[in-house]
Amino acid sequence: MPSSTIISTPHDGFIILQLHRPEARNAINLQLIKDLMEGIEAAEKDDAIRCIVLTGDEKAFAAGADIREMASASAIEMLLRDQFVLFDRIRRITKPIIAAVAGYALGGGCELALMCDIILAADSAKFGQPEVSIGVIPGWGGTQRLTHAVGKSKSMEMILGCEPMTADEALRCGLVSRVVPAASLLPEAEAFAAKIAAKPPLAIRLAKESINQSFEMPLEAGLALERKNFYLLFASDDQKEGMNAFIEKRKAEWKGK
């Protein structure tokens, strides 16, 4: 069934999922969360898709959560609704997710970008966590992931002071991997997704797992996981194909096995 809040555009090896609530600057409501997770999880199950690109429009990636949907809710209603649990499933996605961010990425929109593996930013992008200005705090991981990305002091500035961050500052702080002109954002994201899609899927999957676990494990445990994943790949056809192709000076043909 077509989604009203997400536009899906498949490409060779990857898919673009575009948040589509232009009347609300792509504010994140329950329907959008459900539609987005359906799109992401369908892409996860599709062997033809090896990378996922999330984007919004030129004005906003997502300008936060839909406040109208939460304003009158009680604590018990929010607990039972547990809208965060849907987004938590993003952590279990094994394929790389690229956020292509233009315009506003505020509140839940910034947190959604932070859940992705790579953030590409247009020069128009603006990141922020202004939740305390409406009497709450970030609830989709902003206090944690933002702090990991930019450090304690800058995270405190953005969250306690509601200070937004420009694309250039986000690049300097390590929040994003690159900044490009707004008109080049989607072509840049597509080119990078295609580059990832051309790599061996098992190696990409285990590299992503190892990097993500570096935020959750002590160094010794992380090194052990990395080594286990390194050895595991020697059981794959792709490792044999990749090394033989290198020796034979030819292009490798990946099977994902």
mmCIF file with all atom_site columns, C-alpha atoms in Angstrom, residues 39-165:
data_model
loop_
_atom_site.group_PDB
_atom_site.id
_atom_site.type_symbol
_atom_site.label_atom_id
_atom_site.label_alt_id
_atom_site.label_comp_id
_atom_site.label_asym_id
_atom_site.label_entity_id
_atom_site.label_seq_id
_atom_site.pdbx_PDB_ins_code
_atom_site.Cartn_x
_atom_site.Cartn_y
_atom_site.Cartn_z
_atom_site.occupancy
_atom_site.B_iso_or_equiv
_atom_site.pdbx_formal_charge
_atom_site.auth_seq_id
_atom_site.auth_comp_id
_atom_site.auth_asym_id
_atom_site.auth_atom_id
_atom_site.pdbx_PDB_model_num
ATOM 1   C CA . GLY A 1 39  ? 10.099 1.321  4.114  1.00 0.00 ? 39  GLY A CA 1
ATOM 2   C CA . ILE A 1 40  ? 13.395 0.756  5.918  1.00 0.00 ? 40  ILE A CA 1
ATOM 3   C CA . GLU A 1 41  ? 12.519 -2.789 6.984  1.00 0.00 ? 41  GLU A CA 1
ATOM 4   C CA . ALA A 1 42  ? 11.314 -3.681 3.475  1.00 0.00 ? 42  ALA A CA 1
ATOM 5   C CA . ALA A 1 43  ? 14.655 -2.447 2.126  1.00 0.00 ? 43  ALA A CA 1
ATOM 6   C CA . GLU A 1 44  ? 16.483 -4.509 4.761  1.00 0.00 ? 44  GLU A CA 1
ATOM 7   C CA . LYS A 1 45  ? 14.776 -7.678 3.473  1.00 0.00 ? 45  LYS A CA 1
ATOM 8   C CA . ASP A 1 46  ? 15.399 -6.933 -0.217 1.00 0.00 ? 46  ASP A CA 1
ATOM 9   C CA . ASP A 1 47  ? 18.677 -8.488 -1.388 1.00 0.00 ? 47  ASP A CA 1
ATOM 10  C CA . ALA A 1 48  ? 18.772 -6.129 -4.376 1.00 0.00 ? 48  ALA A CA 1
ATOM 11  C CA . ILE A 1 49  ? 19.059 -3.135 -2.035 1.00 0.00 ? 49  ILE A CA 1
ATOM 12  C CA . ARG A 1 50  ? 22.424 -2.700 -0.349 1.00 0.00 ? 50  ARG A CA 1
ATOM 13  C CA . CYS A 1 51  ? 22.160 0.884  0.938  1.00 0.00 ? 51  CYS A CA 1
ATOM 14  C CA . ILE A 1 52  ? 19.371 3.219  2.083  1.00 0.00 ? 52  ILE A CA 1
ATOM 15  C CA . VAL A 1 53  ? 19.250 7.003  1.663  1.00 0.00 ? 53  VAL A CA 1
ATOM 16  C CA . LEU A 1 54  ? 16.933 9.064  3.905  1.00 0.00 ? 54  LEU A CA 1
ATOM 17  C CA . THR A 1 55  ? 16.159 12.611 2.875  1.00 0.00 ? 55  THR A CA 1
ATOM 18  C CA . GLY A 1 56  ? 13.570 15.361 3.147  1.00 0.00 ? 56  GLY A CA 1
ATOM 19  C CA . ASP A 1 57  ? 13.198 18.362 0.877  1.00 0.00 ? 57  ASP A CA 1
ATOM 20  C CA . GLU A 1 58  ? 15.134 21.572 0.292  1.00 0.00 ? 58  GLU A CA 1
ATOM 21  C CA . LYS A 1 59  ? 13.432 23.324 3.236  1.00 0.00 ? 59  LYS A CA 1
ATOM 22  C CA . ALA A 1 60  ? 13.614 20.613 5.866  1.00 0.00 ? 60  ALA A CA 1
ATOM 23  C CA . PHE A 1 61  ? 14.961 17.157 6.485  1.00 0.00 ? 61  PHE A CA 1
ATOM 24  C CA . ALA A 1 62  ? 12.550 17.114 9.421  1.00 0.00 ? 62  ALA A CA 1
ATOM 25  C CA . ALA A 1 63  ? 11.749 20.118 11.587 1.00 0.00 ? 63  ALA A CA 1
ATOM 26  C CA . GLY A 1 64  ? 11.151 18.076 14.724 1.00 0.00 ? 64  GLY A CA 1
ATOM 27  C CA . ALA A 1 65  ? 8.391  15.924 16.159 1.00 0.00 ? 65  ALA A CA 1
ATOM 28  C CA . ASP A 1 66  ? 4.763  16.859 15.564 1.00 0.00 ? 66  ASP A CA 1
ATOM 29  C CA . ILE A 1 67  ? 4.042  18.876 18.713 1.00 0.00 ? 67  ILE A CA 1
ATOM 30  C CA . ARG A 1 68  ? 0.288  18.965 18.088 1.00 0.00 ? 68  ARG A CA 1
ATOM 31  C CA . GLU A 1 69  ? 0.213  15.181 18.427 1.00 0.00 ? 69  GLU A CA 1
ATOM 32  C CA . MET A 1 70  ? 1.859  15.305 21.863 1.00 0.00 ? 70  MET A CA 1
ATOM 33  C CA . ALA A 1 71  ? 0.847  18.617 23.451 1.00 0.00 ? 71  ALA A CA 1
ATOM 34  C CA . SER A 1 72  ? -2.172 17.369 25.423 1.00 0.00 ? 72  SER A CA 1
ATOM 35  C CA . ALA A 1 73  ? -0.904 13.845 26.163 1.00 0.00 ? 73  ALA A CA 1
ATOM 36  C CA . SER A 1 74  ? -0.377 12.629 29.705 1.00 0.00 ? 74  SER A CA 1
ATOM 37  C CA . ALA A 1 75  ? 2.760  10.850 30.902 1.00 0.00 ? 75  ALA A CA 1
ATOM 38  C CA . ILE A 1 76  ? 0.871  7.525  30.912 1.00 0.00 ? 76  ILE A CA 1
ATOM 39  C CA . GLU A 1 77  ? -0.448 8.127  27.385 1.00 0.00 ? 77  GLU A CA 1
ATOM 40  C CA . MET A 1 78  ? 3.083  8.829  26.152 1.00 0.00 ? 78  MET A CA 1
ATOM 41  C CA . LEU A 1 79  ? 4.370  5.727  27.944 1.00 0.00 ? 79  LEU A CA 1
ATOM 42  C CA . LEU A 1 80  ? 1.706  3.517  26.379 1.00 0.00 ? 80  LEU A CA 1
ATOM 43  C CA . ARG A 1 81  ? 2.129  5.109  22.963 1.00 0.00 ? 81  ARG A CA 1
ATOM 44  C CA . ASP A 1 82  ? 5.902  4.474  23.168 1.00 0.00 ? 82  ASP A CA 1
ATOM 45  C CA . GLN A 1 83  ? 6.565  6.038  19.797 1.00 0.00 ? 83  GLN A CA 1
ATOM 46  C CA . PHE A 1 84  ? 10.299 5.769  20.375 1.00 0.00 ? 84  PHE A CA 1
ATOM 47  C CA . VAL A 1 85  ? 10.289 1.981  20.221 1.00 0.00 ? 85  VAL A CA 1
ATOM 48  C CA . LEU A 1 86  ? 9.558  2.090  16.479 1.00 0.00 ? 86  LEU A CA 1
ATOM 49  C CA . PHE A 1 87  ? 12.624 4.216  15.761 1.00 0.00 ? 87  PHE A CA 1
ATOM 50  C CA . ASP A 1 88  ? 14.708 2.001  18.045 1.00 0.00 ? 88  ASP A CA 1
ATOM 51  C CA . ARG A 1 89  ? 14.384 -0.688 15.356 1.00 0.00 ? 89  ARG A CA 1
ATOM 52  C CA . ILE A 1 90  ? 16.690 1.377  13.135 1.00 0.00 ? 90  ILE A CA 1
ATOM 53  C CA . ARG A 1 91  ? 19.562 0.153  15.313 1.00 0.00 ? 91  ARG A CA 1
ATOM 54  C CA . ARG A 1 92  ? 18.937 -3.397 14.087 1.00 0.00 ? 92  ARG A CA 1
ATOM 55  C CA . ILE A 1 93  ? 19.156 -2.537 10.390 1.00 0.00 ? 93  ILE A CA 1
ATOM 56  C CA . THR A 1 94  ? 22.292 -4.171 8.954  1.00 0.00 ? 94  THR A CA 1
ATOM 57  C CA . LYS A 1 95  ? 22.484 -2.150 5.728  1.00 0.00 ? 95  LYS A CA 1
ATOM 58  C CA . PRO A 1 96  ? 24.139 1.298  5.704  1.00 0.00 ? 96  PRO A CA 1
ATOM 59  C CA . ILE A 1 97  ? 21.769 4.251  6.036  1.00 0.00 ? 97  ILE A CA 1
ATOM 60  C CA . ILE A 1 98  ? 22.804 7.645  4.668  1.00 0.00 ? 98  ILE A CA 1
ATOM 61  C CA . ALA A 1 99  ? 21.005 10.804 5.820  1.00 0.00 ? 99  ALA A CA 1
ATOM 62  C CA . ALA A 1 100 ? 20.996 13.500 3.131  1.00 0.00 ? 100 ALA A CA 1
ATOM 63  C CA . VAL A 1 101 ? 20.095 16.641 5.076  1.00 0.00 ? 101 VAL A CA 1
ATOM 64  C CA . ALA A 1 102 ? 19.024 19.992 3.666  1.00 0.00 ? 102 ALA A CA 1
ATOM 65  C CA . GLY A 1 103 ? 17.298 22.765 5.583  1.00 0.00 ? 103 GLY A CA 1
ATOM 66  C CA . TYR A 1 104 ? 16.093 22.150 9.114  1.00 0.00 ? 104 TYR A CA 1
ATOM 67  C CA . ALA A 1 105 ? 17.024 19.016 11.068 1.00 0.00 ? 105 ALA A CA 1
ATOM 68  C CA . LEU A 1 106 ? 15.659 19.965 14.468 1.00 0.00 ? 106 LEU A CA 1
ATOM 69  C CA . GLY A 1 107 ? 14.580 17.971 17.502 1.00 0.00 ? 107 GLY A CA 1
ATOM 70  C CA . GLY A 1 108 ? 13.410 14.565 16.316 1.00 0.00 ? 108 GLY A CA 1
ATOM 71  C CA . GLY A 1 109 ? 14.702 15.403 12.850 1.00 0.00 ? 109 GLY A CA 1
ATOM 72  C CA . CYS A 1 110 ? 18.224 15.867 14.171 1.00 0.00 ? 110 CYS A CA 1
ATOM 73  C CA . GLU A 1 111 ? 17.865 12.682 16.201 1.00 0.00 ? 111 GLU A CA 1
ATOM 74  C CA . LEU A 1 112 ? 16.706 10.756 13.129 1.00 0.00 ? 112 LEU A CA 1
ATOM 75  C CA . ALA A 1 113 ? 19.793 11.935 11.233 1.00 0.00 ? 113 ALA A CA 1
ATOM 76  C CA . LEU A 1 114 ? 21.963 10.899 14.197 1.00 0.00 ? 114 LEU A CA 1
ATOM 77  C CA . MET A 1 115 ? 20.523 7.367  13.991 1.00 0.00 ? 115 MET A CA 1
ATOM 78  C CA . CYS A 1 116 ? 21.874 7.041  10.454 1.00 0.00 ? 116 CYS A CA 1
ATOM 79  C CA . ASP A 1 117 ? 25.360 5.762  9.683  1.00 0.00 ? 117 ASP A CA 1
ATOM 80  C CA . ILE A 1 118 ? 26.538 8.687  7.540  1.00 0.00 ? 118 ILE A CA 1
ATOM 81  C CA . ILE A 1 119 ? 25.238 12.252 7.365  1.00 0.00 ? 119 ILE A CA 1
ATOM 82  C CA . LEU A 1 120 ? 25.737 14.294 4.203  1.00 0.00 ? 120 LEU A CA 1
ATOM 83  C CA . ALA A 1 121 ? 24.695 17.925 4.614  1.00 0.00 ? 121 ALA A CA 1
ATOM 84  C CA . ALA A 1 122 ? 23.679 20.620 2.185  1.00 0.00 ? 122 ALA A CA 1
ATOM 85  C CA . ASP A 1 123 ? 25.197 24.016 2.908  1.00 0.00 ? 123 ASP A CA 1
ATOM 86  C CA . SER A 1 124 ? 21.674 25.085 3.906  1.00 0.00 ? 124 SER A CA 1
ATOM 87  C CA . ALA A 1 125 ? 21.398 22.459 6.668  1.00 0.00 ? 125 ALA A CA 1
ATOM 88  C CA . LYS A 1 126 ? 20.785 23.538 10.241 1.00 0.00 ? 126 LYS A CA 1
ATOM 89  C CA . PHE A 1 127 ? 20.935 21.059 13.133 1.00 0.00 ? 127 PHE A CA 1
ATOM 90  C CA . GLY A 1 128 ? 19.426 21.634 16.552 1.00 0.00 ? 128 GLY A CA 1
ATOM 91  C CA . GLN A 1 129 ? 17.850 20.159 19.688 1.00 0.00 ? 129 GLN A CA 1
ATOM 92  C CA . PRO A 1 130 ? 15.483 22.892 20.936 1.00 0.00 ? 130 PRO A CA 1
ATOM 93  C CA . GLU A 1 131 ? 13.265 20.651 23.090 1.00 0.00 ? 131 GLU A CA 1
ATOM 94  C CA . VAL A 1 132 ? 13.902 22.415 26.409 1.00 0.00 ? 132 VAL A CA 1
ATOM 95  C CA . SER A 1 133 ? 12.293 25.542 24.955 1.00 0.00 ? 133 SER A CA 1
ATOM 96  C CA . ILE A 1 134 ? 8.948  23.685 24.985 1.00 0.00 ? 134 ILE A CA 1
ATOM 97  C CA . GLY A 1 135 ? 9.456  22.119 28.395 1.00 0.00 ? 135 GLY A CA 1
ATOM 98  C CA . VAL A 1 136 ? 10.894 18.699 27.562 1.00 0.00 ? 136 VAL A CA 1
ATOM 99  C CA . ILE A 1 137 ? 14.234 17.176 26.560 1.00 0.00 ? 137 ILE A CA 1
ATOM 100 C CA . PRO A 1 138 ? 15.336 15.138 23.542 1.00 0.00 ? 138 PRO A CA 1
ATOM 101 C CA . GLY A 1 139 ? 13.724 11.704 23.750 1.00 0.00 ? 139 GLY A CA 1
ATOM 102 C CA . TRP A 1 140 ? 14.962 9.863  20.648 1.00 0.00 ? 140 TRP A CA 1
ATOM 103 C CA . GLY A 1 141 ? 18.568 9.643  21.809 1.00 0.00 ? 141 GLY A CA 1
ATOM 104 C CA . GLY A 1 142 ? 19.664 13.239 21.285 1.00 0.00 ? 142 GLY A CA 1
ATOM 105 C CA . THR A 1 143 ? 21.379 13.609 24.661 1.00 0.00 ? 143 THR A CA 1
ATOM 106 C CA . GLN A 1 144 ? 23.382 10.463 23.950 1.00 0.00 ? 144 GLN A CA 1
ATOM 107 C CA . ARG A 1 145 ? 24.155 10.342 20.212 1.00 0.00 ? 145 ARG A CA 1
ATOM 108 C CA . LEU A 1 146 ? 24.743 14.073 19.864 1.00 0.00 ? 146 LEU A CA 1
ATOM 109 C CA . THR A 1 147 ? 27.180 13.996 22.792 1.00 0.00 ? 147 THR A CA 1
ATOM 110 C CA . HIS A 1 148 ? 29.054 11.071 21.234 1.00 0.00 ? 148 HIS A CA 1
ATOM 111 C CA . ALA A 1 149 ? 29.230 12.982 17.940 1.00 0.00 ? 149 ALA A CA 1
ATOM 112 C CA . VAL A 1 150 ? 30.243 16.484 19.061 1.00 0.00 ? 150 VAL A CA 1
ATOM 113 C CA . GLY A 1 151 ? 31.381 16.198 22.692 1.00 0.00 ? 151 GLY A CA 1
ATOM 114 C CA . LYS A 1 152 ? 29.905 17.257 26.020 1.00 0.00 ? 152 LYS A CA 1
ATOM 115 C CA . SER A 1 153 ? 30.381 21.021 25.849 1.00 0.00 ? 153 SER A CA 1
ATOM 116 C CA . LYS A 1 154 ? 28.900 21.502 22.369 1.00 0.00 ? 154 LYS A CA 1
ATOM 117 C CA . SER A 1 155 ? 26.071 19.096 23.184 1.00 0.00 ? 155 SER A CA 1
ATOM 118 C CA . MET A 1 156 ? 25.263 21.102 26.332 1.00 0.00 ? 156 MET A CA 1
ATOM 119 C CA . GLU A 1 157 ? 25.296 24.303 24.285 1.00 0.00 ? 157 GLU A CA 1
ATOM 120 C CA . MET A 1 158 ? 22.907 22.913 21.694 1.00 0.00 ? 158 MET A CA 1
ATOM 121 C CA . ILE A 1 159 ? 20.511 21.259 24.154 1.00 0.00 ? 159 ILE A CA 1
ATOM 122 C CA . LEU A 1 160 ? 20.562 23.588 27.181 1.00 0.00 ? 160 LEU A CA 1
ATOM 123 C CA . GLY A 1 161 ? 20.916 26.781 25.152 1.00 0.00 ? 161 GLY A CA 1
ATOM 124 C CA . CYS A 1 162 ? 18.873 25.629 22.145 1.00 0.00 ? 162 CYS A CA 1
ATOM 125 C CA . GLU A 1 163 ? 21.711 26.844 19.934 1.00 0.00 ? 163 GLU A CA 1
ATOM 126 C CA . PRO A 1 164 ? 21.451 25.512 16.376 1.00 0.00 ? 164 PRO A CA 1
ATOM 127 C CA . MET A 1 165 ? 24.474 24.368 14.408 1.00 0.00 ? 165 MET A CA 1
#
